[in-house]
Coordinates of C-alpha atoms and ligand atoms in Angstrom, one line a residue:
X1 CA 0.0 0.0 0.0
X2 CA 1.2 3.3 -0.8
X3 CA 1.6 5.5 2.3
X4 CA 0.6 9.8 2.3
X5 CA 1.4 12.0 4.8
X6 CA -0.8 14.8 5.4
X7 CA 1.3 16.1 8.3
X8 CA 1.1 19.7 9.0
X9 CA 4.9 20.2 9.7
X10 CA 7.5 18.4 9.6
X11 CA 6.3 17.5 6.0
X12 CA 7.0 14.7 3.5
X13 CA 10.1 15.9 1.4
X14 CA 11.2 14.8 -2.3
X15 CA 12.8 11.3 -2.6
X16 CA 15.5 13.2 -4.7
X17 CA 15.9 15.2 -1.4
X18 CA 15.8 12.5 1.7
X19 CA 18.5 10.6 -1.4
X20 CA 20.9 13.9 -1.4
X21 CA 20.8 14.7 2.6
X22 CA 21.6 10.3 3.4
X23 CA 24.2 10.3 0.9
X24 CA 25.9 13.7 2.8
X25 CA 25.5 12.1 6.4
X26 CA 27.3 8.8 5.3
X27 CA 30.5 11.5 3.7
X28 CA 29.9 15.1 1.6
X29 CA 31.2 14.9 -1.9
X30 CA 33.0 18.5 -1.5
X31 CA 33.8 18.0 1.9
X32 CA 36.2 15.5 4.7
X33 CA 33.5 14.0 6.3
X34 CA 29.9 13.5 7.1
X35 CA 27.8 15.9 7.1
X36 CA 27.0 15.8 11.0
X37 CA 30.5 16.4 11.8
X38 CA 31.5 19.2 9.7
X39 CA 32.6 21.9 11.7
X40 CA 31.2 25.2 10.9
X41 CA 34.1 26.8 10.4
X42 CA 35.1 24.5 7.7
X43 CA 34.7 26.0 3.9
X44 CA 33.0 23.4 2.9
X45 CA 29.9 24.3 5.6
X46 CA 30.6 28.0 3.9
X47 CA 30.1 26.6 0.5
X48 CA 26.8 24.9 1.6
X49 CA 25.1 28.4 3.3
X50 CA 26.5 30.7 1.0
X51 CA 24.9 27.9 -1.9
X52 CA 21.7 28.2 -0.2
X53 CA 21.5 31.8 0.5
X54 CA 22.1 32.5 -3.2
X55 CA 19.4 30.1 -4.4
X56 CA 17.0 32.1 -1.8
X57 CA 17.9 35.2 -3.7
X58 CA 17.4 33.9 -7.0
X59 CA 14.0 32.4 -6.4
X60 CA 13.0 35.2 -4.4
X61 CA 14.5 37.6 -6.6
X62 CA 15.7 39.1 -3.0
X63 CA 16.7 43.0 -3.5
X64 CA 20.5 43.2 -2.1
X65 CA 18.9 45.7 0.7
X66 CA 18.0 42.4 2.1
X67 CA 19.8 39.9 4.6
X68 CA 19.2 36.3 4.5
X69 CA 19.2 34.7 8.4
X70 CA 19.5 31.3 9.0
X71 CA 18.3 30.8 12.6
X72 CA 17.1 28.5 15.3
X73 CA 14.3 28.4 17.9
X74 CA 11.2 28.0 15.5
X75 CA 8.8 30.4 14.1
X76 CA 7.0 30.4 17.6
X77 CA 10.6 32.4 18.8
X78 CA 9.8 35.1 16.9
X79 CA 6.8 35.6 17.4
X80 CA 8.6 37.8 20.4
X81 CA 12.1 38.0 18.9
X82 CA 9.8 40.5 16.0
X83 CA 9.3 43.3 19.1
X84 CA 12.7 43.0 20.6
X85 CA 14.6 43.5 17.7
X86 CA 12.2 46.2 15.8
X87 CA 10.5 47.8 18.0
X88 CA 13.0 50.5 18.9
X89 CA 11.8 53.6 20.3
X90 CA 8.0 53.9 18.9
X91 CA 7.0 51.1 21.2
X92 CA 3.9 50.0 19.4
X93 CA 3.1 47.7 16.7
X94 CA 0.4 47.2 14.4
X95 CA -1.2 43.3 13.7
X96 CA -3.7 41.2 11.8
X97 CA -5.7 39.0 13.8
X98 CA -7.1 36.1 11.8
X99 CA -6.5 32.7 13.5
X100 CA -4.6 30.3 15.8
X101 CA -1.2 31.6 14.6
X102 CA -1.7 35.0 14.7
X103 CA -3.1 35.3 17.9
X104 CA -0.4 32.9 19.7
X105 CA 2.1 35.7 17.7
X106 CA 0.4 38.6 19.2
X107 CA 0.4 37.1 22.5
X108 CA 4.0 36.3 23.0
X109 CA 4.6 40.5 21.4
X110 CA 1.9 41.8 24.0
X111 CA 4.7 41.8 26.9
X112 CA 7.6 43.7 24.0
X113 CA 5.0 46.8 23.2
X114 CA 1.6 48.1 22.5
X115 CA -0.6 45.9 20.1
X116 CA -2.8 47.4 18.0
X117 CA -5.4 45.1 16.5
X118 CA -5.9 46.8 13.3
X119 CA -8.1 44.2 11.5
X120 CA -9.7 41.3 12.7
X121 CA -11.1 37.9 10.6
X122 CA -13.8 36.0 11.4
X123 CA -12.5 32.8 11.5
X124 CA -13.8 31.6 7.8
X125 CA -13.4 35.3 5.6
X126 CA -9.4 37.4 6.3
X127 CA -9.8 41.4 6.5
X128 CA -8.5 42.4 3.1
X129 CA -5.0 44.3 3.1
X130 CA -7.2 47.4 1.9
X131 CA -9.2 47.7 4.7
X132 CA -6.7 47.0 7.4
X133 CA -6.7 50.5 9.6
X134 CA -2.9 50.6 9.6
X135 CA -0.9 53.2 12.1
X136 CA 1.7 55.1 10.2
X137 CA 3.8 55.5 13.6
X138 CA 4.1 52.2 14.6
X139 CA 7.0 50.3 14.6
X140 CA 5.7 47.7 12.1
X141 CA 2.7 45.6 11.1
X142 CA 2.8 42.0 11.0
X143 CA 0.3 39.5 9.6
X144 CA 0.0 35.9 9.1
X145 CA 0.3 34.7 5.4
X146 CA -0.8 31.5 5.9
X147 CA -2.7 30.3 9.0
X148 CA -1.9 26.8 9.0
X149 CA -4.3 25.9 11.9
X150 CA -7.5 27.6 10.2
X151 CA -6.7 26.5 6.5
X152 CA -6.7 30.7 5.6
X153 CA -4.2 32.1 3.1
X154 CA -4.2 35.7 1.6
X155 CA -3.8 35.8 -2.0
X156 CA -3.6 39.6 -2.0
X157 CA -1.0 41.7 -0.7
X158 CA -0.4 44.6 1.2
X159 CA 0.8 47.8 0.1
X160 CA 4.1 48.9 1.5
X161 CA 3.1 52.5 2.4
X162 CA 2.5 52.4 5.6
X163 CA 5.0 51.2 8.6
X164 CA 7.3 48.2 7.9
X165 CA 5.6 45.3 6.7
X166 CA 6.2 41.7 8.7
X167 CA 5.2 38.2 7.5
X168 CA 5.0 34.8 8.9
X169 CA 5.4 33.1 6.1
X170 CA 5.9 29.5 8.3
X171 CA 3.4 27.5 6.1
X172 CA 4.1 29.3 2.5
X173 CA 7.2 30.8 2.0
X174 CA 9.2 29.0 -1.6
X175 CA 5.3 28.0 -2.3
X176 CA 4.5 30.9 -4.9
X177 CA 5.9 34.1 -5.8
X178 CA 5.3 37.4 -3.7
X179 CA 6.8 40.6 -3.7
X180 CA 9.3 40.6 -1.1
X181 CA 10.5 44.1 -1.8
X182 CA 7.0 45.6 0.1
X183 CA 8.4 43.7 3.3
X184 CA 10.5 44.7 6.0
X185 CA 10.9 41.3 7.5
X186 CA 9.7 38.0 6.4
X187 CA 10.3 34.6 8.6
X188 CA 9.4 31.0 8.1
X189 CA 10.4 27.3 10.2
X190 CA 12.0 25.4 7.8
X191 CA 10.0 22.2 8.4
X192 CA 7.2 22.7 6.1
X193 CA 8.3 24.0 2.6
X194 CA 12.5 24.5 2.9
X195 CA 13.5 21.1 4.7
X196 CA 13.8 20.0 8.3
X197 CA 12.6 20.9 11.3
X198 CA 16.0 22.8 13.5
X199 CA 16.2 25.9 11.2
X200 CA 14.2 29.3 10.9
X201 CA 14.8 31.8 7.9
X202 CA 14.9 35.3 8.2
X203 CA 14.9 37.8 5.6
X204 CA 15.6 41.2 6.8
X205 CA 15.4 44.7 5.1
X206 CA 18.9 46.4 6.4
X207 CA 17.8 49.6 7.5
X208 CA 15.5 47.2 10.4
X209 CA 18.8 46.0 11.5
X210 CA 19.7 49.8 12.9
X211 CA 16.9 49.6 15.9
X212 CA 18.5 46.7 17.0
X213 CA 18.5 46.5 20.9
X214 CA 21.7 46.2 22.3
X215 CA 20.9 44.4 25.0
X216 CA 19.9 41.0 23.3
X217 CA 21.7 38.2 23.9
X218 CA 23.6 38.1 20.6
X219 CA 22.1 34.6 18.9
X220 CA 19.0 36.3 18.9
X221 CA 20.0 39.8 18.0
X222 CA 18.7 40.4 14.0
X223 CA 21.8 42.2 13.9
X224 CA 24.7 40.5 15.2
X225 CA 24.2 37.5 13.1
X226 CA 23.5 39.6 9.8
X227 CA 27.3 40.6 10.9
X228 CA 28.2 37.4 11.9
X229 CA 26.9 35.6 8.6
X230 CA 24.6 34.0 10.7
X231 CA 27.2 32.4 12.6
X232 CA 27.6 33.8 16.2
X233 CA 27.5 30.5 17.5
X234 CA 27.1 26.9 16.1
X235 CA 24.2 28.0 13.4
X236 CA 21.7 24.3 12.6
X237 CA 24.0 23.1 10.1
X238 CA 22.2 19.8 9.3
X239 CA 18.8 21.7 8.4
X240 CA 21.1 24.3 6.2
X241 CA 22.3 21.9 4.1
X242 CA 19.0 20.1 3.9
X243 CA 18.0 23.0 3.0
X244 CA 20.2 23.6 0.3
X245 CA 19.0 20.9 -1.1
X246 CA 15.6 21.5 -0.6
X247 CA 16.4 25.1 -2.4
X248 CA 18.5 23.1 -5.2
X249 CA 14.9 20.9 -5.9
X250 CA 12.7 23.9 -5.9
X251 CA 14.5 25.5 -8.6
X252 CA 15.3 22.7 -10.6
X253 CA 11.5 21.8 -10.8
X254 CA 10.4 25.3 -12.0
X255 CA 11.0 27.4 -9.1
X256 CA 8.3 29.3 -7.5
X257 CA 6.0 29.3 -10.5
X258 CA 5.7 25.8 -10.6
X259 CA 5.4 25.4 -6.9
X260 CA 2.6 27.5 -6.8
X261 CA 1.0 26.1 -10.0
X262 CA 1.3 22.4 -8.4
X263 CA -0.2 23.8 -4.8
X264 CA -3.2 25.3 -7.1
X265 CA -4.2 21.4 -8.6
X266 CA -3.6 19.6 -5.4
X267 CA -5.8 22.1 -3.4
X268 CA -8.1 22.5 -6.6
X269 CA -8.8 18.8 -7.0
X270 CA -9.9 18.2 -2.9
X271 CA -12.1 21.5 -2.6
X272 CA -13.9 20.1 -5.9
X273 CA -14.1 17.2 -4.3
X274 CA -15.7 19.1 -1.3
X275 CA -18.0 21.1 -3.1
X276 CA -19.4 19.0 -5.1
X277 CA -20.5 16.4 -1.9
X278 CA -23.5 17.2 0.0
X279 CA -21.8 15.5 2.8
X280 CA -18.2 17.4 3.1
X281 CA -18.0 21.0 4.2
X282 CA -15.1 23.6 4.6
X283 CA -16.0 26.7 6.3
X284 CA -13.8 28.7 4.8
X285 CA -14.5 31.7 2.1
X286 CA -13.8 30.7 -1.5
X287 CA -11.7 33.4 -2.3
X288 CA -9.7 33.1 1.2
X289 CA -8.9 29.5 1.2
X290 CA -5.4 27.8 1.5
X291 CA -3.7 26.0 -0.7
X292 CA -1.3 24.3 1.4
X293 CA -4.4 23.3 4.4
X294 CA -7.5 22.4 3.5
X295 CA -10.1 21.8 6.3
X296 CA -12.9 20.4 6.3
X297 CA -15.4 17.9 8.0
X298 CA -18.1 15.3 7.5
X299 CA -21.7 16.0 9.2
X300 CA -20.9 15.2 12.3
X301 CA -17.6 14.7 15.0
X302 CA -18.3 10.8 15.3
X303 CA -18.1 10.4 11.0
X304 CA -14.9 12.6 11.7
X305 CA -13.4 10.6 13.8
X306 CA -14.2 7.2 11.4
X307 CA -13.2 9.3 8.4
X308 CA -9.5 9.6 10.0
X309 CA -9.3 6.0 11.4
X310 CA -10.0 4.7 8.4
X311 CA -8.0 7.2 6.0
X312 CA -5.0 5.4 7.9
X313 CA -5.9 2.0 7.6
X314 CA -6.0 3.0 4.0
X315 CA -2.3 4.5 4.3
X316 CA -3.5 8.0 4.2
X317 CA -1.8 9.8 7.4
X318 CA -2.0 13.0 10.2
X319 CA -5.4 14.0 8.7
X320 CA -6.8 15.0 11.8
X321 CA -7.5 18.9 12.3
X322 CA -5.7 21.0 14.8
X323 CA -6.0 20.1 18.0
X324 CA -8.1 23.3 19.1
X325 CA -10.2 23.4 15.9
X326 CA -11.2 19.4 15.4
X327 CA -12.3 18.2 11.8
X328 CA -9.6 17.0 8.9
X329 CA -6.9 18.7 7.8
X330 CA -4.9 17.9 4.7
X331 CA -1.6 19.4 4.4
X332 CA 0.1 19.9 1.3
X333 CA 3.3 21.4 1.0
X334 CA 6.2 21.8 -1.7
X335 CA 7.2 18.2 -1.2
X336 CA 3.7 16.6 -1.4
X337 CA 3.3 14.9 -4.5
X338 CA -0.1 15.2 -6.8
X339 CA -0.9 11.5 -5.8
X340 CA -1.5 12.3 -2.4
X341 CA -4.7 14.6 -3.4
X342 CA -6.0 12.2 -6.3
X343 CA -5.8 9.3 -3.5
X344 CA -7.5 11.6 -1.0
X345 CA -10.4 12.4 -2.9
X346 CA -10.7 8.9 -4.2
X347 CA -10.7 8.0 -0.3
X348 CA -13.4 10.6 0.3
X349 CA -15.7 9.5 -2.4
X350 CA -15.7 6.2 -1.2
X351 CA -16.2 7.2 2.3
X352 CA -19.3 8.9 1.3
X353 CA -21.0 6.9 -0.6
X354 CA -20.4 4.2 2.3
X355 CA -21.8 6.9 5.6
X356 CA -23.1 9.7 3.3
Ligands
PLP401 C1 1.9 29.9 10.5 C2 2.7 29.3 11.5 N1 3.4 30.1 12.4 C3 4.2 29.6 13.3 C4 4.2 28.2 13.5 C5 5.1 27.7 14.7 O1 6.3 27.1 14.1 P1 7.4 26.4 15.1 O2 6.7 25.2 15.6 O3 8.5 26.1 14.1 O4 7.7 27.4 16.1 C6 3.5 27.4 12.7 C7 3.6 25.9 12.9 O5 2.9 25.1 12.3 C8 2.7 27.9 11.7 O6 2.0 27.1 10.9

């Protein structure tokens, strides 16, 4: 039986990809040993993040006003790292409020400066970027691009003419193209879309680095590791160069285009499914609806709860919804291949005509 994941994070990756990151733990071809002992000192650990920083530029088109940081401690690190580093001296900051993510983000700010809620969701429609009742003198304004939990994604976005703009970009970063050069700061864990779980990207617009707060301990200062080439201390070097190769895939299989084209038919193919049922509903807004998490549920919790058992007695895994919202959940990231989502709705039909 063939086996999906569905896993929100850490995702399935290419078999070209899990093939590449083996054959560097047994020894690296440009380097003296495995991967897992390389020093980072060592060129050949240089080679690898200066390789994977340049392929970030390319597929982003990344203006050279931006920094590339390869971090650690998760997305859920800066969710307060964001107001200690940027906040400098207007000591407010402006933010979206449209699900799970969001809300845990502005949480862990609230004790780093004064939130301003400056558009809300409802849960199932996001407050378009024209509406949103930005501050011009706050330190920034950060939304979430994606929220994984809720299956919402914006697919329009805001203007830079306001304060800095700042993106969580955990569940969709390297999944289409965006214009980076309207954002001050962008970040994203690496497990989902870029590789493994250990490593947390950070693009940075350099005149953000001059608030920096001194006082930071300097692994988590924005601006010591932009001078430090992201190597203050011991940086995740195993998630780098999975990375890298991750970064190496992307582009060799039409870059962000493609990626975003292949999110569109894997998506495309389960909300038809969806739809077209009288017995499968997603909650979300048509036109605000992810293509990386689709949620959705059968009539009732019990039928949910069958649904999943026997999805994985079929081979079809991590289905279930987040663990505060309930439901299914299929997650579908760069790595997922277009087989999962044919055998998912092929698994849904059947389970509806069985219990529908
Ligand atoms: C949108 C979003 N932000 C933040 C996080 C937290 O990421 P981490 O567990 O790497 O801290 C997640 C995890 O799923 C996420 O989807």
């Amino acid at each position: 039986m063939t086996r999906y994941s569905f896993a929100s994070g850490p995702a399935p990756l290419p078999a070209d990809v899990i093939g590449a990151v083996a054959a560097d733990v047994r020894q690296l071809a440009s380097g003296p040993c495995s991967i897992l002992e390389l020093p980072f000192t060592h060129p050949a650990f240089s080679r690898i993040l200066e390789g994977a920083a340049g392929t970030i530029r390319e597929l982003l088109s990344l203006p050279d006003t931006h920094h590339v940081l390869f971090l650690q401690g998760g997305a859920t690190s800066q969710f307060s790292l964001v107001p200690q580093n940027l906040i400098g001296s207007a000591a407010q900051a402006d933010y979206i409020e449209t699900g799970l993510w969001s809300h845990r983000a502005i949480e862990q700010a609230s004790p780093w400066c004064k939130i301003n809620i400056v558009a809300r969701g409802n849960g199932q429609t996001l407050p378009r970027p024209d509406t949103w009742a930005r501050t011009s003198d706050a330190a920034y304004c950060h939304f979430t691009a994606n929220e994984t939990a809720n299956g919402l994604q914006f697919h329009r976005w805001p203007d830079d003419n306001s304060a800095p703009l700042v993106a969580d970009m955990t569940a969709d970063l390297f999944t289409r193209p965006f214009p980076i050069d309207r954002f001050g700061l962008v970040y994203a864990s690496a497990q989902k879309n870029l590789g493994a779980t250990g490593l947390t990207l950070v693009l940075i617009r350099q005149d953000l680095l001059e608030r920096s707060n001194g006082a930071l301990p300097a692994p988590l200062s924005y601006a010591r590791q932009a001078s430090a080439g992201s190597k203050v201390n011991t940086p995740p070097t195993l998630a780098i160069a999975i990375a890298n190769h991750m970064l190496k895939w992307i582009s060799s299989h039409g870059g962000l285009v493609e990626m975003e084209e292949k999110a569109k038919q894997r998506s495309a193919m389960i909300y038809s499914a969806i739809d077209e049922s009288m017995f499968y509903t997603c909650e979300i807004t048509a036109d605000d609806r992810s293509m990386l998490n689709i949620c959705f549920r059968t009539p009732t919790s019990r039928l949910d709860k069958l649904f999943l058992n026997s999805a994985a007695d079929e081979g079809l895994f991590d289905l279930c919804g987040h663990v505060d919202i309930g439901g299914m959940r299929a997650s579908l990231y760069n790595g997922a291949p277009r087989d999962a989502a044919e055998a998912l709705v092929q698994f849904m039909k059947y389970f509806e005509a069985k219990w529908g």
